[in-house]
Amino acid sequence: MENSPAKPLYIIGMSPGNSYFKDEEIKYLLKTTVEKHGRVVVMIADVPAVSTYIALGYKENIARREKAMPQGNLLRNKTKRAMVQLGYDDTQVIIVDWMKEVESNTDYQREYKKIKDLYESNVQFNKDSDTTTLQVLEGSKRAFNDISQATKIAVHYLLSEIAFIEWVPQFFKVSKIVYIYHKNWSIFENYIAGKYDGISKKHLDFRLLENPWETYKSRWGAEDEENNSYTTGLERVEKTKVLRVAFSNYPPALMYNHEDDAFFGIFYEVVVAIAKKYGWEIKWSEETGYGVIIDGLEHNRFDIFGSTVWPTPERKQKASFSVSLYTSKAYIWSLPGFDYENRKDSPDLRVVIKENDISHSIAVADFPNARLVYVPQLSDPQDLLQFVTEDKGDITFVEPYLAEQFMKKTGAKLVQANNIPIRTYDNTFVFKKDDQSLKVLFDKEIVEMMQKGIIQELINKYTGNTETFS
């Protein structure tokens, strides 16, 4: 496969000794990236990992021969095995050999020196690098005689990773690199945003890629698995007398207290009222991220999503939605003093989103040149605002009620970057696309509750004002 300088090159970093990188995880990362982007580079920093094992207390020869290098070989073998299973060749999955291709490369060494100089000269980068490294060492649960000294040894791994990413465009002759990881990497995201040296790295980007099983938490066991003998979802519910409901914490529609295992909210009370009327038991089957609701419906893990969903055009193509209980206006939120008007079209603008969520939809449509900053699927909707508050991103999109609750709870100060809503959406339940049976029933019941004023009463109960969503 020929290199295309204008096409971003995607990199997956795999850390030797990191238990996360099991066979299925690696297979998913490779498959998803190659299917979307055509190829992927796998970076296994086995040589830099020697410093990590030395910091953990191993002698250098043991750290190299019995720890870092064997663990690196293990990851390479797992990657090659996944390639065979997926039918990929070495033009689609490129495994970089750190010892042969990186360690002695003069261009890489030059990049490493730049990163090391930044580490030694920039107080914040030094602090963040040490903090990130310290978390890795503490995660080992080992005892250290001098944790500060161990951190200064192990930080070489982190600096090597960033230097590698800076070097890769030269090696592969591409103009942009996108680094893929399964969780947020704050120091790298700050680095590419120019937080340490004042230079935004337009040639670098970061992409959060979570495996599907990381995006929901099952609350019930195998007894709730689908029985394919049922013709419709309503038929299954009526015969089993069990309504399987997935949810996500989203005030005031549905709120879940993990400590007390208690639910409450507008949408929660509507679900309970309908289930009670028809004699159904409710099983709250899973807590799921907004970006993977449709996947859960398609795989029949639940019958209905019990929190509010805004029916975007993209979602309407893949799912069915109930009648609207009320409408919400989404605004752009930023820190005070952020110059939105002069930054809104800049490629340096950082938009905080959740993948496949409404925030993602707005960002792609209205800010196509912006850098996207991802929050995890299972994060609270208010984490979009938290990322802005912590200056991990510049703007995000939520309704005023959610922003007001966030500011009241945290004491943070955010402002609307513009005075008009960027979108107005209905608040609905969502169902499987090709099965209208439960949707029709819920529509009938919701309309009746609206006619009786029950929905307005619930809005007043949970927000203190019947006009909150007018």
Tab-separated table of C-alpha atoms in Angstrom:
chain	number	residue	atom	x	y	z
A	1	MET	CA	0.000	0.000	0.000
A	2	GLU	CA	1.502	3.307	-1.068
A	3	ASN	CA	1.925	6.140	1.366
A	4	SER	CA	-0.453	9.074	0.940
A	5	PRO	CA	1.096	12.205	2.502
A	6	ALA	CA	-2.304	13.903	2.812
A	7	LYS	CA	-3.986	10.929	4.464
A	8	PRO	CA	-3.498	10.603	8.252
A	9	LEU	CA	-1.577	7.585	9.471
A	10	TYR	CA	-3.074	5.859	12.507
A	11	ILE	CA	-0.891	4.435	15.256
A	12	ILE	CA	-1.797	1.996	18.011
A	13	GLY	CA	0.588	2.025	20.947
A	14	MET	CA	0.919	-1.208	22.921
A	15	SER	CA	2.802	-1.166	26.204
A	16	PRO	CA	4.853	-4.264	27.107
A	17	GLY	CA	3.544	-5.753	30.323
A	18	ASN	CA	0.187	-3.953	30.108
A	19	SER	CA	-2.464	-6.577	30.865
A	20	TYR	CA	-5.051	-4.631	28.869
A	21	PHE	CA	-3.707	-5.905	25.561
A	22	LYS	CA	-5.344	-9.309	25.450
A	23	ASP	CA	-5.968	-11.141	22.164
A	24	GLU	CA	-9.530	-9.907	21.749
A	25	GLU	CA	-8.571	-6.320	22.565
A	26	ILE	CA	-5.807	-6.327	19.970
A	27	LYS	CA	-8.027	-7.938	17.371
A	28	TYR	CA	-10.732	-5.310	17.886
A	29	LEU	CA	-8.282	-2.397	17.703
A	30	LEU	CA	-6.740	-3.699	14.473
A	31	LYS	CA	-10.051	-4.568	12.827
A	32	THR	CA	-11.724	-1.270	13.660
A	33	THR	CA	-8.797	0.857	12.537
A	34	VAL	CA	-8.043	-1.015	9.298
A	35	GLU	CA	-11.722	-1.130	8.296
A	36	LYS	CA	-12.040	2.629	8.794
A	37	HIS	CA	-8.664	3.836	7.599
A	38	GLY	CA	-7.086	1.119	5.444
A	39	ARG	CA	-3.984	0.467	7.537
A	40	VAL	CA	-2.472	0.933	10.967
A	41	VAL	CA	0.994	1.154	12.496
A	42	VAL	CA	1.582	-0.778	15.710
A	43	MET	CA	4.139	0.706	18.071
A	44	ILE	CA	5.544	-1.599	20.762
A	45	ALA	CA	8.083	0.334	22.821
A	46	ASP	CA	9.974	-2.655	24.206
A	47	VAL	CA	13.404	-0.991	24.373
A	48	PRO	CA	12.128	2.068	26.309
A	49	ALA	CA	10.231	-0.328	28.608
A	50	VAL	CA	13.578	-1.476	29.993
A	51	SER	CA	13.673	1.754	32.004
A	52	THR	CA	10.247	0.981	33.469
A	53	TYR	CA	11.386	-2.427	34.706
A	54	ILE	CA	14.604	-0.949	36.111
A	55	ALA	CA	12.450	1.558	38.002
A	56	LEU	CA	10.418	-1.373	39.307
A	57	GLY	CA	13.576	-2.769	40.901
A	58	TYR	CA	14.981	-5.191	38.316
A	59	LYS	CA	18.651	-5.165	37.380
A	60	GLU	CA	19.250	-3.860	33.871
A	61	ASN	CA	20.155	-7.214	32.314
A	62	ILE	CA	17.089	-8.854	33.855
A	63	ALA	CA	14.869	-5.903	32.912
A	64	ARG	CA	16.001	-6.239	29.297
A	65	ARG	CA	16.363	-9.991	28.725
A	66	GLU	CA	13.623	-11.370	30.957
A	67	LYS	CA	11.048	-8.588	31.101
A	68	ALA	CA	10.848	-5.822	28.482
A	69	MET	CA	12.002	-7.708	25.388
A	70	PRO	CA	10.006	-10.929	26.042
A	71	GLN	CA	6.890	-8.867	26.807
A	72	GLY	CA	7.435	-6.945	23.577
A	73	ASN	CA	7.778	-10.212	21.639
A	74	LEU	CA	4.578	-11.455	23.256
A	75	LEU	CA	2.690	-8.403	21.987
A	76	ARG	CA	4.176	-8.808	18.508
A	77	ASN	CA	3.089	-12.427	18.398
A	78	LYS	CA	-0.413	-11.550	19.557
A	79	THR	CA	-0.599	-8.870	16.874
A	80	LYS	CA	0.606	-11.246	14.160
A	81	ARG	CA	-1.895	-13.873	15.296
A	82	ALA	CA	-4.707	-11.306	15.101
A	83	MET	CA	-3.518	-10.308	11.623
A	84	VAL	CA	-3.797	-13.909	10.424
A	85	GLN	CA	-7.264	-14.286	11.916
A	86	LEU	CA	-8.408	-11.057	10.254
A	87	GLY	CA	-6.733	-11.816	6.931
A	88	TYR	CA	-4.456	-8.750	7.028
A	89	ASP	CA	-0.973	-8.521	5.541
A	90	ASP	CA	1.990	-6.374	6.532
A	91	THR	CA	0.874	-3.505	4.301
A	92	GLN	CA	-2.325	-3.190	6.342
A	93	VAL	CA	-0.786	-3.743	9.772
A	94	ILE	CA	2.765	-2.420	10.068
A	95	ILE	CA	4.605	-3.488	13.216
A	96	VAL	CA	7.537	-1.187	13.897
A	97	ASP	CA	10.680	-2.908	15.185
A	98	TRP	CA	11.927	-0.489	17.826
A	99	MET	CA	15.406	-1.988	18.128
A	100	LYS	CA	16.101	-2.096	14.397
A	101	GLU	CA	14.126	0.876	13.094
A	102	VAL	CA	13.833	3.390	15.920
A	103	GLU	CA	16.422	3.251	18.667
A	104	SER	CA	19.497	4.179	16.585
A	105	ASN	CA	17.691	6.324	14.017
A	106	THR	CA	19.273	9.800	14.047
A	107	ASP	CA	15.969	11.553	13.264
A	108	TYR	CA	14.317	9.776	16.183
A	109	GLN	CA	17.215	10.639	18.471
A	110	ARG	CA	16.846	14.268	17.452
A	111	GLU	CA	13.129	14.194	18.342
A	112	TYR	CA	13.871	12.485	21.638
A	113	LYS	CA	16.358	15.217	22.543
A	114	LYS	CA	13.698	17.871	21.837
A	115	ILE	CA	11.206	16.115	24.113
A	116	LYS	CA	13.830	15.566	26.805
A	117	ASP	CA	14.793	19.250	26.636
A	118	LEU	CA	11.121	20.212	27.020
A	119	TYR	CA	10.889	17.905	30.023
A	120	GLU	CA	13.913	19.542	31.636
A	121	SER	CA	12.934	23.124	30.833
A	122	ASN	CA	9.141	23.255	31.173
A	123	VAL	CA	7.880	22.974	34.737
A	124	GLN	CA	4.342	21.872	33.804
A	125	PHE	CA	5.456	19.252	31.276
A	126	ASN	CA	7.936	17.926	33.823
A	127	LYS	CA	5.250	17.725	36.493
A	128	ASP	CA	2.681	16.082	34.208
A	129	SER	CA	5.222	13.589	32.866
A	130	ASP	CA	6.259	12.576	36.360
A	131	THR	CA	2.643	12.335	37.539
A	132	THR	CA	1.680	10.133	34.587
A	133	THR	CA	4.713	7.900	35.174
A	134	LEU	CA	4.118	7.741	38.920
A	135	GLN	CA	0.594	6.438	38.338
A	136	VAL	CA	2.020	3.574	36.281
A	137	LEU	CA	4.535	2.674	38.977
A	138	GLU	CA	1.969	2.852	41.765
A	139	GLY	CA	-0.322	0.638	39.700
A	140	SER	CA	2.286	-2.127	39.939
A	141	LYS	CA	1.603	-2.381	43.710
A	142	ARG	CA	5.341	-2.779	44.323
A	143	ALA	CA	7.230	-1.256	47.246
A	144	PHE	CA	9.795	1.434	46.389
A	145	ASN	CA	12.725	2.642	48.452
A	146	ASP	CA	12.697	5.959	46.585
A	147	ILE	CA	9.588	6.468	44.427
A	148	SER	CA	10.834	9.859	43.192
A	149	GLN	CA	14.063	8.370	41.870
A	150	ALA	CA	12.134	5.475	40.315
A	151	THR	CA	9.844	7.967	38.563
A	152	LYS	CA	12.813	9.847	37.081
A	153	ILE	CA	14.109	6.562	35.639
A	154	ALA	CA	10.773	5.331	34.307
A	155	VAL	CA	9.784	8.648	32.711
A	156	HIS	CA	12.119	7.727	29.837
A	157	TYR	CA	9.356	5.465	28.519
A	158	LEU	CA	6.820	8.293	28.276
A	159	LEU	CA	9.292	10.691	26.665
A	160	SER	CA	10.263	7.978	24.163
A	161	GLU	CA	6.637	7.434	23.179
A	162	ILE	CA	6.032	11.108	22.471
A	163	ALA	CA	9.325	11.382	20.586
A	164	PHE	CA	8.340	8.352	18.508
A	165	ILE	CA	5.030	9.943	17.550
A	166	GLU	CA	6.847	13.144	16.549
A	167	TRP	CA	9.304	11.104	14.464
A	168	VAL	CA	6.815	8.854	12.653
A	169	PRO	CA	5.693	11.422	10.025
A	170	GLN	CA	9.275	11.638	8.787
A	171	PHE	CA	9.728	7.877	8.702
A	172	PHE	CA	6.495	7.145	6.841
A	173	LYS	CA	6.509	10.387	4.833
A	174	VAL	CA	3.035	11.500	5.898
A	175	SER	CA	1.805	14.887	7.059
A	176	LYS	CA	-0.407	13.808	9.967
A	177	ILE	CA	-0.403	11.151	12.674
A	178	VAL	CA	-3.395	10.053	14.753
A	179	TYR	CA	-2.498	8.162	17.927
A	180	ILE	CA	-5.094	5.632	19.077
A	181	TYR	CA	-5.530	4.535	22.682
A	182	HIS	CA	-8.293	2.919	24.728
A	183	LYS	CA	-8.454	5.675	27.336
A	184	ASN	CA	-7.710	9.384	27.486
A	185	TRP	CA	-4.002	10.281	27.520
A	186	SER	CA	-4.103	13.737	29.082
A	187	ILE	CA	-0.434	14.639	28.809
A	188	PHE	CA	-0.327	13.839	25.094
A	189	GLU	CA	-3.599	15.627	24.433
A	190	ASN	CA	-2.183	18.676	26.247
A	191	TYR	CA	1.049	18.357	24.301
A	192	ILE	CA	-0.602	18.384	20.877
A	193	ALA	CA	-2.778	21.325	21.976
A	194	GLY	CA	0.395	23.329	22.669
A	195	LYS	CA	-0.112	23.593	26.417
A	196	TYR	CA	3.605	23.197	27.164
A	197	ASP	CA	5.376	25.070	24.396
A	198	GLY	CA	2.626	27.293	22.961
A	199	ILE	CA	2.711	25.453	19.613
A	200	SER	CA	-0.409	23.634	18.426
A	201	LYS	CA	0.641	20.377	16.743
A	202	LYS	CA	-1.516	20.280	13.616
A	203	HIS	CA	0.389	17.220	12.414
A	204	LEU	CA	-0.678	15.201	15.466
A	205	ASP	CA	-4.031	14.083	16.815
A	206	PHE	CA	-5.447	11.704	19.404
A	207	ARG	CA	-8.339	9.283	19.054
A	208	LEU	CA	-10.075	7.524	21.947
A	209	LEU	CA	-11.117	4.035	20.805
A	210	GLU	CA	-12.988	1.924	23.349
A	211	ASN	CA	-13.893	-1.700	22.777
A	212	PRO	CA	-17.681	-2.336	22.800
A	213	TRP	CA	-17.588	-4.245	26.086
A	214	GLU	CA	-16.002	-1.197	27.735
A	215	THR	CA	-18.975	0.985	26.841
A	216	TYR	CA	-21.672	-0.629	28.979
A	217	LYS	CA	-22.058	-2.311	32.353
A	218	SER	CA	-24.392	-5.283	32.514
A	219	ARG	CA	-26.516	-5.469	35.632
A	220	TRP	CA	-28.288	-8.762	34.939
A	221	GLY	CA	-27.069	-12.180	33.913
A	222	ALA	CA	-27.594	-14.808	31.262
A	223	GLU	CA	-31.218	-15.380	32.197
A	224	ASP	CA	-32.051	-12.186	30.310
A	225	GLU	CA	-30.556	-13.289	27.002
A	226	GLU	CA	-32.767	-12.961	23.945
A	227	ASN	CA	-35.140	-15.737	22.950
A	228	ASN	CA	-35.363	-15.668	19.164
A	229	SER	CA	-38.748	-17.381	19.112
A	230	TYR	CA	-40.540	-14.069	19.757
A	231	THR	CA	-41.846	-12.201	16.726
A	232	THR	CA	-41.714	-8.706	18.251
A	233	GLY	CA	-40.283	-7.000	21.278
A	234	LEU	CA	-43.764	-6.387	22.641
A	235	GLU	CA	-44.607	-10.072	22.298
A	236	ARG	CA	-41.520	-10.986	24.309
A	237	VAL	CA	-42.358	-8.443	27.024
A	238	GLU	CA	-46.006	-9.529	27.247
A	239	LYS	CA	-45.144	-13.217	27.524
A	240	THR	CA	-42.260	-12.876	29.945
A	241	LYS	CA	-43.768	-9.912	31.806
A	242	VAL	CA	-40.267	-8.416	31.862
A	243	LEU	CA	-39.267	-5.106	30.266
A	244	ARG	CA	-35.482	-4.846	29.842
A	245	VAL	CA	-34.390	-1.226	30.141
A	246	ALA	CA	-30.934	0.228	29.536
A	247	PHE	CA	-30.023	3.626	30.940
A	248	SER	CA	-27.495	6.384	31.280
A	249	ASN	CA	-27.359	8.995	33.999
A	250	TYR	CA	-28.804	12.190	32.494
A	251	PRO	CA	-30.517	14.717	34.794
A	252	PRO	CA	-33.412	15.325	35.072
A	253	ALA	CA	-34.628	12.569	32.710
A	254	LEU	CA	-33.036	9.691	34.594
A	255	MET	CA	-30.671	9.737	37.528
A	256	TYR	CA	-29.015	6.702	39.059
A	257	ASN	CA	-27.440	6.628	42.506
A	258	HIS	CA	-24.782	3.910	42.362
A	259	GLU	CA	-24.339	3.754	46.128
A	260	ASP	CA	-28.031	3.151	46.862
A	261	ASP	CA	-28.833	1.416	43.553
A	262	ALA	CA	-31.728	3.861	43.246
A	263	PHE	CA	-33.349	5.404	40.160
A	264	PHE	CA	-35.383	8.579	39.814
A	265	GLY	CA	-36.224	11.177	37.196
A	266	ILE	CA	-38.862	12.136	34.616
A	267	PHE	CA	-38.229	9.310	32.177
A	268	TYR	CA	-37.787	6.832	35.010
A	269	GLU	CA	-41.238	7.609	36.376
A	270	VAL	CA	-42.794	7.300	32.917
A	271	VAL	CA	-41.262	3.850	32.410
A	272	VAL	CA	-42.381	2.729	35.861
A	273	ALA	CA	-45.940	3.986	35.314
A	274	ILE	CA	-46.292	2.186	31.973
A	275	ALA	CA	-44.760	-1.038	33.274
A	276	LYS	CA	-47.040	-0.966	36.313
A	277	LYS	CA	-50.121	-0.420	34.142
A	278	TYR	CA	-49.343	-3.526	32.052
A	279	GLY	CA	-48.094	-5.683	34.909
A	280	TRP	CA	-44.492	-5.851	33.722
A	281	GLU	CA	-41.415	-6.236	35.874
A	282	ILE	CA	-38.613	-3.817	34.987
A	283	LYS	CA	-35.088	-5.157	34.714
A	284	TRP	CA	-32.525	-2.399	34.405
A	285	SER	CA	-30.328	-4.517	32.195
A	286	GLU	CA	-27.321	-2.282	31.616
A	287	GLU	CA	-25.773	1.128	32.043
A	288	THR	CA	-24.592	2.148	28.603
A	289	GLY	CA	-22.938	5.011	26.771
A	290	TYR	CA	-24.953	7.173	24.393
A	291	GLY	CA	-22.719	6.281	21.479
A	292	VAL	CA	-23.569	2.580	21.687
A	293	ILE	CA	-27.314	2.623	22.425
A	294	ILE	CA	-28.238	1.531	18.920
A	295	ASP	CA	-25.710	-1.309	19.051
A	296	GLY	CA	-27.376	-2.580	22.230
A	297	LEU	CA	-30.829	-2.464	20.649
A	298	GLU	CA	-29.647	-4.212	17.494
A	299	HIS	CA	-28.058	-6.985	19.540
A	300	ASN	CA	-31.226	-7.327	21.662
A	301	ARG	CA	-29.482	-6.675	24.956
A	302	PHE	CA	-32.470	-4.547	26.018
A	303	ASP	CA	-35.937	-3.528	24.787
A	304	ILE	CA	-35.818	0.212	25.361
A	305	PHE	CA	-33.352	2.872	26.390
A	306	GLY	CA	-34.879	4.476	29.464
A	307	SER	CA	-33.056	7.827	29.483
A	308	THR	CA	-33.742	10.674	27.115
A	309	VAL	CA	-32.362	10.518	23.595
A	310	TRP	CA	-32.309	13.370	21.095
A	311	PRO	CA	-33.366	11.999	17.667
A	312	THR	CA	-30.761	13.315	15.253
A	313	PRO	CA	-31.013	12.554	11.525
A	314	GLU	CA	-28.154	10.058	11.896
A	315	ARG	CA	-29.923	8.225	14.708
A	316	LYS	CA	-33.255	8.170	12.880
A	317	GLN	CA	-31.669	6.066	10.169
A	318	LYS	CA	-30.838	3.346	12.673
A	319	ALA	CA	-33.521	3.441	15.383
A	320	SER	CA	-37.131	4.359	16.166
A	321	PHE	CA	-38.145	7.105	18.563
A	322	SER	CA	-41.178	7.769	20.707
A	323	VAL	CA	-43.204	10.949	20.646
A	324	SER	CA	-41.451	13.808	22.409
A	325	LEU	CA	-41.982	14.380	26.118
A	326	TYR	CA	-40.470	17.885	25.950
A	327	THR	CA	-37.860	19.837	23.957
A	328	SER	CA	-34.360	20.977	24.892
A	329	LYS	CA	-32.219	23.748	23.469
A	330	ALA	CA	-28.508	23.002	23.191
A	331	TYR	CA	-26.038	25.890	23.525
A	332	ILE	CA	-22.301	26.215	23.062
A	333	TRP	CA	-20.456	26.449	26.402
A	334	SER	CA	-16.949	27.700	27.080
A	335	LEU	CA	-14.823	29.190	29.821
A	336	PRO	CA	-15.327	32.934	30.439
A	337	GLY	CA	-13.102	35.025	28.227
A	338	PHE	CA	-12.826	32.443	25.449
A	339	ASP	CA	-12.858	34.294	22.112
A	340	TYR	CA	-15.404	32.127	20.347
A	341	GLU	CA	-16.081	34.424	17.406
A	342	ASN	CA	-12.427	34.537	16.396
A	343	ARG	CA	-11.731	30.875	17.190
A	344	LYS	CA	-14.828	29.096	15.882
A	345	ASP	CA	-13.359	28.414	12.419
A	346	SER	CA	-9.819	27.726	13.582
A	347	PRO	CA	-8.328	24.224	13.195
A	348	ASP	CA	-6.937	24.752	16.698
A	349	LEU	CA	-10.445	24.849	18.194
A	350	ARG	CA	-10.913	21.888	20.536
A	351	VAL	CA	-14.473	20.547	20.706
A	352	VAL	CA	-15.285	18.132	23.534
A	353	ILE	CA	-17.525	15.292	22.378
A	354	LYS	CA	-18.671	11.777	23.115
A	355	GLU	CA	-18.415	9.568	20.033
A	356	ASN	CA	-21.745	9.030	18.220
A	357	ASP	CA	-23.399	11.287	20.773
A	358	ILE	CA	-25.297	14.483	19.942
A	359	SER	CA	-22.119	16.442	20.714
A	360	HIS	CA	-20.305	14.480	18.006
A	361	SER	CA	-23.079	15.129	15.499
A	362	ILE	CA	-22.986	18.892	16.090
A	363	ALA	CA	-19.197	19.048	15.986
A	364	VAL	CA	-18.939	17.230	12.657
A	365	ALA	CA	-21.684	19.321	11.060
A	366	ASP	CA	-20.793	22.783	12.408
A	367	PHE	CA	-17.078	22.592	13.194
A	368	PRO	CA	-15.567	20.337	10.512
A	369	ASN	CA	-12.061	21.787	10.920
A	370	ALA	CA	-11.894	21.512	14.702
A	371	ARG	CA	-9.875	19.064	16.757
A	372	LEU	CA	-12.165	16.603	18.527
A	373	VAL	CA	-11.506	15.752	22.171
A	374	TYR	CA	-13.233	12.557	23.284
A	375	VAL	CA	-14.737	11.650	26.654
A	376	PRO	CA	-15.377	7.954	27.442
A	377	GLN	CA	-18.762	6.451	26.601
A	378	LEU	CA	-19.625	5.684	30.218
A	379	SER	CA	-18.714	9.145	31.452
A	380	ASP	CA	-21.426	11.372	32.880
A	381	PRO	CA	-22.875	13.892	30.365
A	382	GLN	CA	-21.552	16.619	32.637
A	383	ASP	CA	-18.010	15.380	31.948
A	384	LEU	CA	-18.258	17.231	28.650
A	385	LEU	CA	-18.418	20.392	30.736
A	386	GLN	CA	-15.730	19.134	33.109
A	387	PHE	CA	-13.282	18.768	30.218
A	388	VAL	CA	-13.934	22.393	29.244
A	389	THR	CA	-13.552	23.533	32.854
A	390	GLU	CA	-10.191	21.724	33.052
A	391	ASP	CA	-9.141	23.309	29.733
A	392	LYS	CA	-8.891	19.945	28.001
A	393	GLY	CA	-11.165	21.422	25.353
A	394	ASP	CA	-12.519	24.814	24.359
A	395	ILE	CA	-16.240	24.256	23.801
A	396	THR	CA	-18.971	21.653	24.084
A	397	PHE	CA	-22.751	21.499	23.674
A	398	VAL	CA	-25.377	20.890	26.362
A	399	GLU	CA	-28.710	22.302	27.431
A	400	PRO	CA	-28.836	25.105	30.047
A	401	TYR	CA	-30.382	22.909	32.742
A	402	LEU	CA	-27.451	20.488	32.618
A	403	ALA	CA	-24.913	23.338	32.644
A	404	GLU	CA	-26.638	25.042	35.566
A	405	GLN	CA	-26.657	21.834	37.604
A	406	PHE	CA	-22.998	21.242	36.821
A	407	MET	CA	-21.969	24.742	37.897
A	408	LYS	CA	-24.056	24.517	41.063
A	409	LYS	CA	-22.446	21.193	41.972
A	410	THR	CA	-18.827	22.066	41.129
A	411	GLY	CA	-18.661	25.819	41.590
A	412	ALA	CA	-17.181	26.093	38.108
A	413	LYS	CA	-17.995	29.055	35.887
A	414	LEU	CA	-18.980	28.496	32.267
A	415	VAL	CA	-20.719	30.799	29.813
A	416	GLN	CA	-22.745	30.449	26.644
A	417	ALA	CA	-20.371	31.188	23.790
A	418	ASN	CA	-23.301	32.443	21.724
A	419	ASN	CA	-26.724	33.768	22.627
A	420	ILE	CA	-28.837	31.499	20.473
A	421	PRO	CA	-29.200	27.724	20.698
A	422	ILE	CA	-27.140	25.738	18.237
A	423	ARG	CA	-29.845	23.047	18.142
A	424	THR	CA	-33.318	22.318	19.531
A	425	TYR	CA	-34.152	18.675	20.103
A	426	ASP	CA	-37.005	16.470	21.241
A	427	ASN	CA	-36.555	14.284	24.317
A	428	THR	CA	-37.654	10.765	23.450
A	429	PHE	CA	-37.337	7.083	24.214
A	430	VAL	CA	-35.558	4.986	21.602
A	431	PHE	CA	-36.415	1.525	20.265
A	432	LYS	CA	-35.080	-0.955	17.742
A	433	LYS	CA	-35.441	0.292	14.171
A	434	ASP	CA	-37.353	-2.599	12.592
A	435	ASP	CA	-39.731	-3.268	15.506
A	436	GLN	CA	-42.458	-0.680	16.095
A	437	SER	CA	-44.457	-2.723	18.585
A	438	LEU	CA	-43.190	-1.196	21.841
A	439	LYS	CA	-42.898	2.255	20.298
A	440	VAL	CA	-46.590	2.296	19.374
A	441	LEU	CA	-47.572	1.304	22.908
A	442	PHE	CA	-45.285	3.877	24.528
A	443	ASP	CA	-46.497	6.615	22.166
A	444	LYS	CA	-50.093	5.959	23.176
A	445	GLU	CA	-49.278	6.051	26.881
A	446	ILE	CA	-47.070	9.142	26.663
A	447	VAL	CA	-49.710	11.099	24.740
A	448	GLU	CA	-52.258	10.179	27.396
A	449	MET	CA	-49.898	11.286	30.179
A	450	MET	CA	-49.285	14.584	28.400
A	451	GLN	CA	-53.019	15.196	28.011
A	452	LYS	CA	-53.487	14.613	31.720
A	453	GLY	CA	-50.667	17.031	32.579
A	454	ILE	CA	-48.535	14.295	34.139
A	455	ILE	CA	-45.415	15.113	32.119
A	456	GLN	CA	-45.556	18.778	33.138
A	457	GLU	CA	-45.998	17.731	36.750
A	458	LEU	CA	-42.875	15.571	36.495
A	459	ILE	CA	-40.885	18.404	34.917
A	460	ASN	CA	-41.917	20.657	37.805
A	461	LYS	CA	-41.112	17.924	40.334
A	462	TYR	CA	-37.550	17.431	39.125
A	463	THR	CA	-36.604	20.946	38.011
A	464	GLY	CA	-38.801	23.202	40.122
A	465	ASN	CA	-40.324	24.876	37.090
A	466	THR	CA	-42.856	23.673	34.521
A	467	GLU	CA	-41.249	26.029	31.954
A	468	THR	CA	-37.720	24.592	32.241
A	469	PHE	CA	-37.857	23.077	28.787
A	470	SER	CA	-40.227	25.457	27.039
